[in-house]
Amino acid sequence: MSQHKIIYDTDPGVDDAMALVFQARHPAIELLGLTSVFGNATIQTTTRNARFLAGRFAPGVPVAQGAAAPLKRIAPDPLAWIHGDNGLGNIALDMSGAATLDERPAHRFIIDAVRAHPGEVTLVAVGPLTNLALALADDPQFATLVKQVVIMGGAFGTDGVLGNVTPAAEANILGDPDAADRVFGAQWPVAIVGLDVTQRTIMSHDYLASLRERGGAAGQFVWDVSRHYEAFHEESAQLKGIYVHDSSAVAYVLAPHLYSTRRGPVRVLTEGIAVGQTIQKPATMPVPAPAWDSRPACEVCVDVDVDGMLALYEKTILGTL
Ligand code: BDR
Ligand code: CA
């Protein structure tokens, strides 16, 4: 099995936590560190949660604290009605084994780890992209040393969906649209796993119950942490289950064949009523588009093998790969 050295840039967050367990349990993933960012909750809360998660599921993996607010805006309010008051579905958090905090800010941690392993590190970013943009600003050359950046964020309308927090924007991109536009335009290979595929991938109530029954402590945790999140999905989308956002980015790293992608540069609207909207110019589109044409192509996920993705997550939690 090929190995993936990953830095997990995250705003935990219930689905962030489920994706961390996925990574911690998959034998092909070597977690180099967790970097926190504001988003689903304040930076204090997401950092505390990252320390809890690393200590519980990935002992020895360091955590570095990242940005408290977007590059050019004030921090958004915590999404307590989605992720709970504590960001982790209101479950009790025993901090006795929590990871210690690295002394470096997240963006510096990322740069140092990439420079220590040139060409080998995958950045999995599942929150606002502020830490990645700060790293680019601090050390513009380091981008060329990153193996791949896999982002959960954005929406490209393939299912008629352009957003989940506004009609035009997905939460992580709206969290810091300026950062997202810089990250999509940098000299590194970017894959974007957005709502087009994450809202097509649903863990049903029964699927989650089966993980609880058969998945030991990890399965029980996934169940416990997702109770509040599942109730939110039922209220807001009449869904008997949950959308699989952040774990889809991990699945893309492990099994890209499960996803169909479209190549082309991506821009982010940074102002106006559609702020946070992500727009790709497909590589096959013949018209000139100066705002896109000078930028590198990104891979945008447009379809997914849902059963394959869910089976990968299940086998990883159950330890039956
Ligand atoms: C994304 O927003 C956050 O609330 C989730 O953790 C996920 O990263 C989905 O739009
Ligand atoms: Ca997230």
Short mmCIF file of N, CA and C in Angstrom, two decimals, residues 130-236:
data_model
loop_
_atom_site.label_atom_id
_atom_site.label_comp_id
_atom_site.label_asym_id
_atom_site.label_seq_id
_atom_site.Cartn_x
_atom_site.Cartn_y
_atom_site.Cartn_z
N THR A 130 -7.34 29.76 5.32
CA THR A 130 -6.48 30.84 5.79
C THR A 130 -5.05 30.38 6.10
N ASN A 131 -4.90 29.25 6.77
CA ASN A 131 -3.54 28.79 7.11
C ASN A 131 -2.72 28.54 5.85
N LEU A 132 -3.34 27.97 4.84
CA LEU A 132 -2.60 27.68 3.60
C LEU A 132 -2.21 28.98 2.90
N ALA A 133 -3.12 29.95 2.91
CA ALA A 133 -2.80 31.24 2.29
C ALA A 133 -1.68 31.94 3.05
N LEU A 134 -1.69 31.85 4.36
CA LEU A 134 -0.61 32.46 5.16
C LEU A 134 0.72 31.78 4.88
N ALA A 135 0.70 30.48 4.69
CA ALA A 135 1.94 29.76 4.36
C ALA A 135 2.47 30.21 3.00
N LEU A 136 1.58 30.39 2.03
CA LEU A 136 2.01 30.87 0.70
C LEU A 136 2.62 32.27 0.80
N ALA A 137 2.03 33.11 1.65
CA ALA A 137 2.54 34.47 1.79
C ALA A 137 3.91 34.47 2.47
N ASP A 138 4.09 33.58 3.43
CA ASP A 138 5.32 33.54 4.21
C ASP A 138 6.47 32.95 3.39
N ASP A 139 6.15 31.95 2.55
CA ASP A 139 7.19 31.22 1.81
C ASP A 139 6.63 30.80 0.45
N PRO A 140 6.57 31.73 -0.49
CA PRO A 140 5.91 31.44 -1.77
C PRO A 140 6.50 30.22 -2.49
N GLN A 141 7.78 29.94 -2.27
CA GLN A 141 8.42 28.82 -2.99
C GLN A 141 7.99 27.45 -2.48
N PHE A 142 7.48 27.41 -1.26
CA PHE A 142 7.24 26.08 -0.68
C PHE A 142 6.14 25.32 -1.40
N ALA A 143 5.26 26.06 -2.11
CA ALA A 143 4.15 25.41 -2.80
C ALA A 143 4.64 24.34 -3.77
N THR A 144 5.76 24.62 -4.43
CA THR A 144 6.25 23.67 -5.44
C THR A 144 6.78 22.39 -4.80
N LEU A 145 6.94 22.38 -3.49
CA LEU A 145 7.45 21.20 -2.78
C LEU A 145 6.33 20.34 -2.21
N VAL A 146 5.08 20.81 -2.35
CA VAL A 146 3.92 20.06 -1.82
C VAL A 146 3.50 19.02 -2.85
N LYS A 147 3.24 17.82 -2.39
CA LYS A 147 2.83 16.75 -3.33
C LYS A 147 1.45 17.06 -3.90
N GLN A 148 0.52 17.42 -3.02
CA GLN A 148 -0.86 17.62 -3.45
C GLN A 148 -1.63 18.36 -2.36
N VAL A 149 -2.59 19.18 -2.76
CA VAL A 149 -3.50 19.82 -1.80
C VAL A 149 -4.90 19.31 -2.12
N VAL A 150 -5.53 18.70 -1.14
CA VAL A 150 -6.89 18.18 -1.33
C VAL A 150 -7.81 18.96 -0.39
N ILE A 151 -8.79 19.61 -0.99
CA ILE A 151 -9.62 20.56 -0.25
C ILE A 151 -11.07 20.10 -0.24
N MET A 152 -11.67 20.08 0.96
CA MET A 152 -13.13 19.98 1.01
C MET A 152 -13.65 21.40 1.02
N GLY A 153 -14.35 21.74 -0.07
CA GLY A 153 -14.91 23.09 -0.13
C GLY A 153 -15.48 23.36 -1.50
N GLY A 154 -16.32 24.37 -1.55
CA GLY A 154 -16.85 24.81 -2.83
C GLY A 154 -18.01 23.99 -3.33
N ALA A 155 -18.59 24.49 -4.40
CA ALA A 155 -19.71 23.81 -5.05
C ALA A 155 -19.74 24.31 -6.50
N PHE A 156 -19.95 23.38 -7.43
CA PHE A 156 -19.80 23.72 -8.84
C PHE A 156 -21.08 23.49 -9.64
N GLY A 157 -22.18 23.23 -8.94
CA GLY A 157 -23.49 23.24 -9.59
C GLY A 157 -23.84 22.02 -10.41
N THR A 158 -23.05 20.94 -10.32
CA THR A 158 -23.38 19.79 -11.17
C THR A 158 -24.70 19.13 -10.77
N ASP A 159 -25.10 19.31 -9.53
CA ASP A 159 -26.42 18.82 -9.07
C ASP A 159 -27.38 19.99 -8.87
N GLY A 160 -27.04 21.15 -9.41
CA GLY A 160 -27.87 22.34 -9.19
C GLY A 160 -27.58 23.02 -7.86
N VAL A 161 -26.54 22.54 -7.14
CA VAL A 161 -26.22 23.11 -5.82
C VAL A 161 -24.99 24.00 -5.94
N LEU A 162 -25.12 25.23 -5.46
CA LEU A 162 -23.99 26.16 -5.49
C LEU A 162 -23.50 26.52 -4.09
N GLY A 163 -24.25 26.12 -3.06
CA GLY A 163 -23.82 26.48 -1.73
C GLY A 163 -24.62 25.78 -0.66
N ASN A 164 -24.12 25.90 0.58
CA ASN A 164 -24.89 25.38 1.72
C ASN A 164 -25.06 26.42 2.83
N VAL A 165 -24.29 27.51 2.78
CA VAL A 165 -24.49 28.57 3.78
C VAL A 165 -25.09 29.83 3.17
N THR A 166 -24.98 29.98 1.86
CA THR A 166 -25.76 30.96 1.11
C THR A 166 -26.16 30.24 -0.18
N PRO A 167 -27.05 30.82 -0.97
CA PRO A 167 -27.39 30.15 -2.24
C PRO A 167 -26.20 30.00 -3.16
N ALA A 168 -25.12 30.74 -2.88
CA ALA A 168 -23.98 30.75 -3.79
C ALA A 168 -22.67 30.28 -3.17
N ALA A 169 -22.65 29.90 -1.90
CA ALA A 169 -21.35 29.61 -1.28
C ALA A 169 -21.42 28.44 -0.30
N GLU A 170 -20.34 27.69 -0.32
CA GLU A 170 -20.13 26.59 0.63
C GLU A 170 -19.37 27.17 1.84
N ALA A 171 -19.56 26.56 3.01
CA ALA A 171 -19.08 27.14 4.27
C ALA A 171 -17.57 27.38 4.31
N ASN A 172 -16.77 26.42 3.91
CA ASN A 172 -15.32 26.59 4.04
C ASN A 172 -14.79 27.71 3.15
N ILE A 173 -15.38 27.84 1.97
CA ILE A 173 -14.91 28.88 1.04
C ILE A 173 -15.42 30.24 1.51
N LEU A 174 -16.66 30.30 1.94
CA LEU A 174 -17.18 31.57 2.46
C LEU A 174 -16.41 31.98 3.71
N GLY A 175 -15.89 31.00 4.45
CA GLY A 175 -15.11 31.29 5.66
C GLY A 175 -13.94 32.21 5.37
N ASP A 176 -13.30 32.05 4.23
CA ASP A 176 -12.23 32.96 3.82
C ASP A 176 -12.07 32.93 2.29
N PRO A 177 -12.92 33.68 1.59
CA PRO A 177 -12.88 33.62 0.12
C PRO A 177 -11.58 34.14 -0.46
N ASP A 178 -10.96 35.14 0.18
CA ASP A 178 -9.69 35.66 -0.33
C ASP A 178 -8.60 34.59 -0.26
N ALA A 179 -8.57 33.89 0.86
CA ALA A 179 -7.59 32.81 1.01
C ALA A 179 -7.83 31.72 -0.01
N ALA A 180 -9.09 31.36 -0.20
CA ALA A 180 -9.41 30.27 -1.15
C ALA A 180 -8.96 30.64 -2.56
N ASP A 181 -9.20 31.88 -2.95
CA ASP A 181 -8.81 32.29 -4.31
C ASP A 181 -7.29 32.21 -4.49
N ARG A 182 -6.53 32.54 -3.45
CA ARG A 182 -5.07 32.44 -3.53
C ARG A 182 -4.62 30.98 -3.58
N VAL A 183 -5.25 30.15 -2.77
CA VAL A 183 -4.84 28.75 -2.71
C VAL A 183 -5.13 28.06 -4.04
N PHE A 184 -6.27 28.36 -4.66
CA PHE A 184 -6.61 27.73 -5.94
C PHE A 184 -5.69 28.23 -7.07
N GLY A 185 -5.05 29.37 -6.86
CA GLY A 185 -4.20 29.93 -7.92
C GLY A 185 -2.72 29.68 -7.73
N ALA A 186 -2.34 28.96 -6.68
CA ALA A 186 -0.91 28.76 -6.39
C ALA A 186 -0.33 27.60 -7.20
N GLN A 187 1.00 27.53 -7.18
CA GLN A 187 1.72 26.54 -8.01
C GLN A 187 1.84 25.21 -7.28
N TRP A 188 0.74 24.60 -7.02
CA TRP A 188 0.74 23.25 -6.46
C TRP A 188 -0.47 22.51 -7.01
N PRO A 189 -0.43 21.18 -7.05
CA PRO A 189 -1.58 20.46 -7.59
C PRO A 189 -2.73 20.49 -6.59
N VAL A 190 -3.88 21.00 -7.03
CA VAL A 190 -5.05 21.13 -6.15
C VAL A 190 -6.19 20.23 -6.64
N ALA A 191 -6.77 19.48 -5.71
CA ALA A 191 -8.01 18.75 -5.99
C ALA A 191 -9.08 19.29 -5.05
N ILE A 192 -10.26 19.54 -5.61
CA ILE A 192 -11.35 20.14 -4.83
C ILE A 192 -12.51 19.15 -4.74
N VAL A 193 -12.82 18.82 -3.48
CA VAL A 193 -13.89 17.87 -3.20
C VAL A 193 -15.03 18.68 -2.60
N GLY A 194 -15.96 19.08 -3.41
CA GLY A 194 -16.99 20.01 -2.97
C GLY A 194 -18.36 19.35 -2.80
N LEU A 195 -19.35 20.21 -2.63
CA LEU A 195 -20.69 19.72 -2.35
C LEU A 195 -21.24 18.83 -3.46
N ASP A 196 -20.73 19.00 -4.69
CA ASP A 196 -21.18 18.17 -5.81
C ASP A 196 -21.07 16.68 -5.48
N VAL A 197 -20.03 16.33 -4.72
CA VAL A 197 -19.87 14.92 -4.36
C VAL A 197 -20.14 14.65 -2.88
N THR A 198 -19.89 15.64 -2.02
CA THR A 198 -20.06 15.35 -0.58
C THR A 198 -21.52 15.27 -0.19
N GLN A 199 -22.40 15.98 -0.90
CA GLN A 199 -23.83 15.89 -0.57
C GLN A 199 -24.49 14.72 -1.30
N ARG A 200 -23.76 14.12 -2.22
CA ARG A 200 -24.26 12.90 -2.87
C ARG A 200 -23.90 11.68 -2.02
N THR A 201 -22.94 11.86 -1.12
CA THR A 201 -22.45 10.75 -0.29
C THR A 201 -23.09 10.89 1.09
N ILE A 202 -23.95 9.96 1.43
CA ILE A 202 -24.71 10.08 2.68
C ILE A 202 -24.48 8.84 3.53
N MET A 203 -24.09 9.07 4.78
CA MET A 203 -24.06 7.98 5.76
C MET A 203 -25.42 7.94 6.42
N SER A 204 -26.16 6.86 6.18
CA SER A 204 -27.51 6.75 6.72
C SER A 204 -27.45 6.48 8.22
N HIS A 205 -28.57 6.65 8.86
CA HIS A 205 -28.68 6.31 10.29
C HIS A 205 -28.27 4.85 10.52
N ASP A 206 -28.72 3.98 9.64
CA ASP A 206 -28.41 2.55 9.81
C ASP A 206 -26.92 2.27 9.60
N TYR A 207 -26.33 2.96 8.65
CA TYR A 207 -24.88 2.80 8.41
C TYR A 207 -24.10 3.19 9.67
N LEU A 208 -24.49 4.33 10.26
CA LEU A 208 -23.79 4.79 11.46
C LEU A 208 -24.04 3.84 12.63
N ALA A 209 -25.25 3.32 12.73
CA ALA A 209 -25.56 2.37 13.81
C ALA A 209 -24.73 1.09 13.64
N SER A 210 -24.54 0.69 12.41
CA SER A 210 -23.73 -0.51 12.14
C SER A 210 -22.26 -0.27 12.53
N LEU A 211 -21.75 0.93 12.28
CA LEU A 211 -20.38 1.24 12.73
C LEU A 211 -20.29 1.15 14.25
N ARG A 212 -21.32 1.66 14.91
CA ARG A 212 -21.34 1.61 16.38
C ARG A 212 -21.30 0.15 16.86
N GLU A 213 -22.08 -0.71 16.20
CA GLU A 213 -22.19 -2.11 16.64
C GLU A 213 -20.91 -2.89 16.37
N ARG A 214 -20.26 -2.59 15.23
CA ARG A 214 -19.18 -3.47 14.77
C ARG A 214 -17.80 -2.81 14.80
N GLY A 215 -17.77 -1.50 15.09
CA GLY A 215 -16.51 -0.77 14.92
C GLY A 215 -15.74 -0.49 16.19
N GLY A 216 -16.03 -1.19 17.26
CA GLY A 216 -15.27 -1.00 18.49
C GLY A 216 -15.34 0.44 18.99
N ALA A 217 -14.26 0.88 19.64
CA ALA A 217 -14.25 2.22 20.24
C ALA A 217 -14.35 3.31 19.17
N ALA A 218 -13.72 3.08 18.02
CA ALA A 218 -13.78 4.09 16.95
C ALA A 218 -15.21 4.21 16.43
N GLY A 219 -15.87 3.06 16.22
CA GLY A 219 -17.25 3.08 15.73
C GLY A 219 -18.19 3.72 16.73
N GLN A 220 -17.97 3.44 18.00
CA GLN A 220 -18.80 4.05 19.05
C GLN A 220 -18.60 5.57 19.05
N PHE A 221 -17.35 5.99 18.90
CA PHE A 221 -17.08 7.44 18.87
C PHE A 221 -17.75 8.11 17.69
N VAL A 222 -17.64 7.49 16.51
CA VAL A 222 -18.27 8.07 15.31
C VAL A 222 -19.78 8.21 15.55
N TRP A 223 -20.38 7.23 16.17
CA TRP A 223 -21.80 7.31 16.50
C TRP A 223 -22.07 8.44 17.47
N ASP A 224 -21.34 8.47 18.57
CA ASP A 224 -21.59 9.47 19.62
C ASP A 224 -21.43 10.89 19.08
N VAL A 225 -20.34 11.10 18.35
CA VAL A 225 -20.03 12.46 17.92
C VAL A 225 -21.02 12.96 16.86
N SER A 226 -21.69 12.02 16.20
CA SER A 226 -22.58 12.43 15.09
C SER A 226 -24.05 12.55 15.47
N ARG A 227 -24.41 12.37 16.75
CA ARG A 227 -25.85 12.43 17.13
C ARG A 227 -26.44 13.82 16.88
N HIS A 228 -25.77 14.84 17.36
CA HIS A 228 -26.25 16.22 17.20
C HIS A 228 -26.26 16.59 15.71
N TYR A 229 -25.24 16.17 15.00
CA TYR A 229 -25.08 16.47 13.57
C TYR A 229 -26.19 15.79 12.76
N GLU A 230 -26.53 14.57 13.15
CA GLU A 230 -27.60 13.86 12.43
C GLU A 230 -28.94 14.56 12.66
N ALA A 231 -29.16 15.00 13.90
CA ALA A 231 -30.41 15.73 14.19
C ALA A 231 -30.49 17.00 13.36
N PHE A 232 -29.38 17.69 13.19
CA PHE A 232 -29.35 18.89 12.34
C PHE A 232 -29.73 18.54 10.90
N HIS A 233 -29.21 17.44 10.39
CA HIS A 233 -29.52 17.06 9.00
C HIS A 233 -31.01 16.71 8.86
N GLU A 234 -31.56 16.09 9.89
CA GLU A 234 -32.98 15.74 9.81
C GLU A 234 -33.84 17.00 9.79
N GLU A 235 -33.48 17.95 10.67
CA GLU A 235 -34.26 19.19 10.74
C GLU A 235 -34.11 20.03 9.47
N SER A 236 -32.88 20.14 8.99
CA SER A 236 -32.62 21.10 7.90
C SER A 236 -32.84 20.51 6.52
#
